Short mmCIF file of C-alpha atoms in Angstrom, two decimals:
data_model
loop_
_atom_site.label_atom_id
_atom_site.label_comp_id
_atom_site.label_asym_id
_atom_site.label_seq_id
_atom_site.Cartn_x
_atom_site.Cartn_y
_atom_site.Cartn_z
CA UNK A 1 51.71 -45.18 17.17
CA UNK A 2 54.61 -43.39 15.64
CA UNK A 3 56.37 -40.73 17.70
CA UNK A 4 56.54 -37.32 16.05
CA UNK A 5 59.69 -35.24 15.95
CA UNK A 6 59.61 -32.00 17.89
CA UNK A 7 61.70 -28.91 17.42
CA UNK A 8 63.28 -26.34 19.65
CA UNK A 9 63.38 -22.73 18.55
CA UNK A 10 66.24 -20.53 19.66
CA UNK A 11 65.75 -17.14 21.19
CA UNK A 12 68.37 -14.65 22.21
CA UNK A 13 67.82 -12.66 25.37
CA UNK A 14 70.56 -10.35 26.53
CA UNK A 15 71.36 -9.96 30.20
CA UNK A 16 74.26 -8.26 31.85
CA UNK A 17 75.31 -8.49 35.46
CA UNK A 18 76.68 -5.35 37.00
CA UNK A 19 78.39 -4.52 40.26
CA UNK A 20 77.37 -1.77 42.62
CA UNK A 21 78.98 -0.79 45.85
CA UNK A 22 80.26 1.84 48.24
CA UNK A 23 83.44 1.76 50.25
CA UNK A 24 83.73 3.05 53.78
CA UNK A 25 87.36 3.49 54.77
CA UNK A 26 88.23 3.41 58.45
CA UNK A 27 91.48 2.76 60.25
CA UNK A 28 92.32 1.30 63.62
CA UNK A 29 92.05 4.64 65.43
CA UNK A 30 88.49 5.15 64.12
CA UNK A 31 87.42 1.79 65.52
CA UNK A 32 89.07 2.46 68.90
CA UNK A 33 87.53 5.94 69.18
CA UNK A 34 84.04 4.81 68.12
CA UNK A 35 82.33 5.24 71.49
CA UNK A 36 78.97 5.96 69.85
CA UNK A 37 79.00 2.84 67.58
CA UNK A 38 78.76 5.00 64.47
CA UNK A 39 80.59 2.48 62.30
CA UNK A 40 78.31 -0.34 63.44
CA UNK A 41 75.31 1.83 62.53
CA UNK A 42 76.95 2.72 59.22
CA UNK A 43 77.28 -0.96 58.29
CA UNK A 44 73.58 -1.54 58.92
CA UNK A 45 72.74 1.60 56.95
CA UNK A 46 74.84 0.42 54.00
CA UNK A 47 73.04 -2.93 54.13
CA UNK A 48 69.63 -1.22 53.96
CA UNK A 49 70.84 0.94 51.06
CA UNK A 50 71.98 -2.20 49.20
CA UNK A 51 68.58 -3.84 49.69
CA UNK A 52 66.85 -0.71 48.39
CA UNK A 53 69.17 -0.64 45.36
CA UNK A 54 68.27 -4.21 44.40
CA UNK A 55 64.56 -3.34 44.60
CA UNK A 56 65.12 -0.07 42.71
CA UNK A 57 66.90 -1.90 39.88
CA UNK A 58 64.19 -4.56 39.70
CA UNK A 59 61.34 -2.07 39.47
CA UNK A 60 63.29 0.15 37.08
CA UNK A 61 63.37 -2.76 34.60
CA UNK A 62 59.81 -3.87 35.34
CA UNK A 63 58.29 -0.41 34.96
CA UNK A 64 60.33 0.44 31.85
CA UNK A 65 58.23 -2.25 30.12
CA UNK A 66 61.02 -3.26 27.75
CA UNK A 67 59.76 -4.42 24.37
CA UNK A 68 56.17 -3.77 25.46
CA UNK A 69 55.98 -6.98 27.49
CA UNK A 70 52.87 -5.75 29.26
CA UNK A 71 50.37 -5.23 26.45
CA UNK A 72 46.86 -6.13 25.41
CA UNK A 73 48.35 -8.10 22.49
CA UNK A 74 50.26 -10.34 24.92
CA UNK A 75 47.10 -10.96 26.93
CA UNK A 76 48.69 -9.70 30.14
CA UNK A 77 47.39 -6.14 30.31
CA UNK A 78 43.85 -5.00 31.08
CA UNK A 79 42.90 -1.38 30.43
CA UNK A 80 39.87 0.86 30.54
CA UNK A 81 37.27 1.68 33.15
CA UNK A 82 36.64 -2.00 33.93
CA UNK A 83 40.27 -2.52 34.98
CA UNK A 84 40.11 -0.43 38.18
CA UNK A 85 40.83 -2.69 41.16
CA UNK A 86 37.60 -4.34 42.24
CA UNK A 87 36.04 -7.79 42.57
CA UNK A 88 35.18 -8.05 38.86
CA UNK A 89 38.51 -6.74 37.58
CA UNK A 90 40.53 -8.97 39.92
CA UNK A 91 38.50 -11.98 38.78
CA UNK A 92 39.12 -10.96 35.13
CA UNK A 93 42.87 -10.58 35.76
CA UNK A 94 43.09 -14.00 37.41
CA UNK A 95 41.14 -15.56 34.54
CA UNK A 96 43.38 -13.80 31.98
CA UNK A 97 46.48 -15.18 33.66
CA UNK A 98 45.11 -18.71 33.93
CA UNK A 99 44.08 -18.78 30.27
CA UNK A 100 47.48 -17.73 28.85
CA UNK A 101 48.55 -19.94 25.95
CA UNK A 102 51.74 -20.42 23.98
CA UNK A 103 52.11 -19.94 20.21
CA UNK A 104 50.83 -23.47 19.59
CA UNK A 105 47.67 -22.95 21.64
CA UNK A 106 48.84 -25.00 24.65
CA UNK A 107 47.77 -23.80 28.08
CA UNK A 108 50.69 -22.41 30.10
CA UNK A 109 49.13 -23.49 33.43
CA UNK A 110 50.04 -20.21 35.12
CA UNK A 111 48.79 -19.86 38.67
CA UNK A 112 48.54 -16.33 40.04
CA UNK A 113 50.33 -16.03 43.35
CA UNK A 114 50.68 -12.33 44.16
CA UNK A 115 48.67 -9.16 43.74
CA UNK A 116 51.13 -6.27 43.53
CA UNK A 117 49.59 -2.88 44.34
CA UNK A 118 50.54 0.69 45.16
CA UNK A 119 50.20 1.90 48.75
CA UNK A 120 47.12 3.87 47.66
CA UNK A 121 45.37 0.65 46.60
CA UNK A 122 46.33 -1.33 49.69
CA UNK A 123 43.01 -0.82 51.55
CA UNK A 124 40.99 -1.91 48.50
CA UNK A 125 43.25 -4.91 47.90
CA UNK A 126 43.06 -5.99 51.55
CA UNK A 127 39.28 -5.72 51.43
CA UNK A 128 39.14 -7.87 48.29
CA UNK A 129 41.52 -10.54 49.56
CA UNK A 130 40.61 -10.70 53.25
CA UNK A 131 36.89 -9.97 53.57
CA UNK A 132 34.62 -12.96 54.05
CA UNK A 133 31.64 -11.19 52.50
CA UNK A 134 31.23 -8.79 49.58
CA UNK A 135 28.36 -6.33 49.58
CA UNK A 136 26.46 -6.52 46.30
CA UNK A 137 23.51 -4.59 44.95
CA UNK A 138 21.97 -7.55 43.09
CA UNK A 139 20.38 -10.55 44.75
CA UNK A 140 23.31 -12.99 44.61
CA UNK A 141 25.35 -14.80 47.27
CA UNK A 142 27.56 -12.43 49.22
CA UNK A 143 30.49 -14.76 49.94
CA UNK A 144 33.86 -13.52 48.72
CA UNK A 145 35.03 -16.04 46.11
CA UNK A 146 38.40 -14.25 45.82
CA UNK A 147 39.23 -14.35 49.52
CA UNK A 148 42.89 -15.39 49.83
CA UNK A 149 43.03 -16.12 46.08
CA UNK A 150 46.50 -14.58 45.97
CA UNK A 151 48.99 -13.01 48.37
CA UNK A 152 49.20 -9.23 48.68
CA UNK A 153 52.39 -7.24 48.16
CA UNK A 154 52.45 -3.45 48.49
CA UNK A 155 55.24 -1.69 46.63
CA UNK A 156 55.82 2.07 47.09
CA UNK A 157 57.99 2.23 43.94
CA UNK A 158 54.84 1.75 41.85
CA UNK A 159 53.68 5.18 43.07
CA UNK A 160 57.05 6.90 42.73
CA UNK A 161 56.56 8.29 39.21
CA UNK A 162 59.32 10.86 39.77
CA UNK A 163 61.94 8.08 39.94
CA UNK A 164 60.26 5.16 38.17
CA UNK A 165 58.59 6.25 34.94
CA UNK A 166 56.02 3.77 33.65
CA UNK A 167 55.83 3.17 29.93
CA UNK A 168 52.92 0.74 29.78
CA UNK A 169 51.29 0.16 26.39
#
C-alpha cells in the first residue's frame, strides 16, 4: 500500500534554569582552629539544605498546577467523594492513567509506577499496596488485586499548605 505523510506540530514550552547557592567563607586559621569539626558539619548541612531546595522547587511547580494541567478535562484528576484514597478509587486512578489517549485517539500506554501521598495518608496507602487480603462486606474474593501495583512515595510537602499552596482545578 501507499505510505501516508505524517505531520509534526510545534509547541512552545518555556523553561528557565536558575542558580541557587550559599557561600561559606573561611580562612586558614578557621580550619586550623576547628577542633569541634564545625566546618565539616556545616558542609553536610549545606548539602542537606541544597537537597531540600531542589525538592521544594519541584513541588512548588507541581502544586502550582500551571495552566491547569491537573484537571478533569485532561483526564488526570478525580474529584468528589469517590476519590478518597481507597481500593475503588486507586483502581479508578490506575484505570484512568492507563486509558489516557492523545488528540488522535491513540493510547499513550502509560504505566503507573508511583502512588504519591501525604504523610497522613501513608497508613492507608501502605494497607492498600501491601496487604494480601482486603476485607469486604459483600461476598466476593478477598485477595488484594492492587497489592504492589505501584510503589509508594510519601511527601511531606503535599501537607505543607503554608508553604506550598495547591491550586488544583
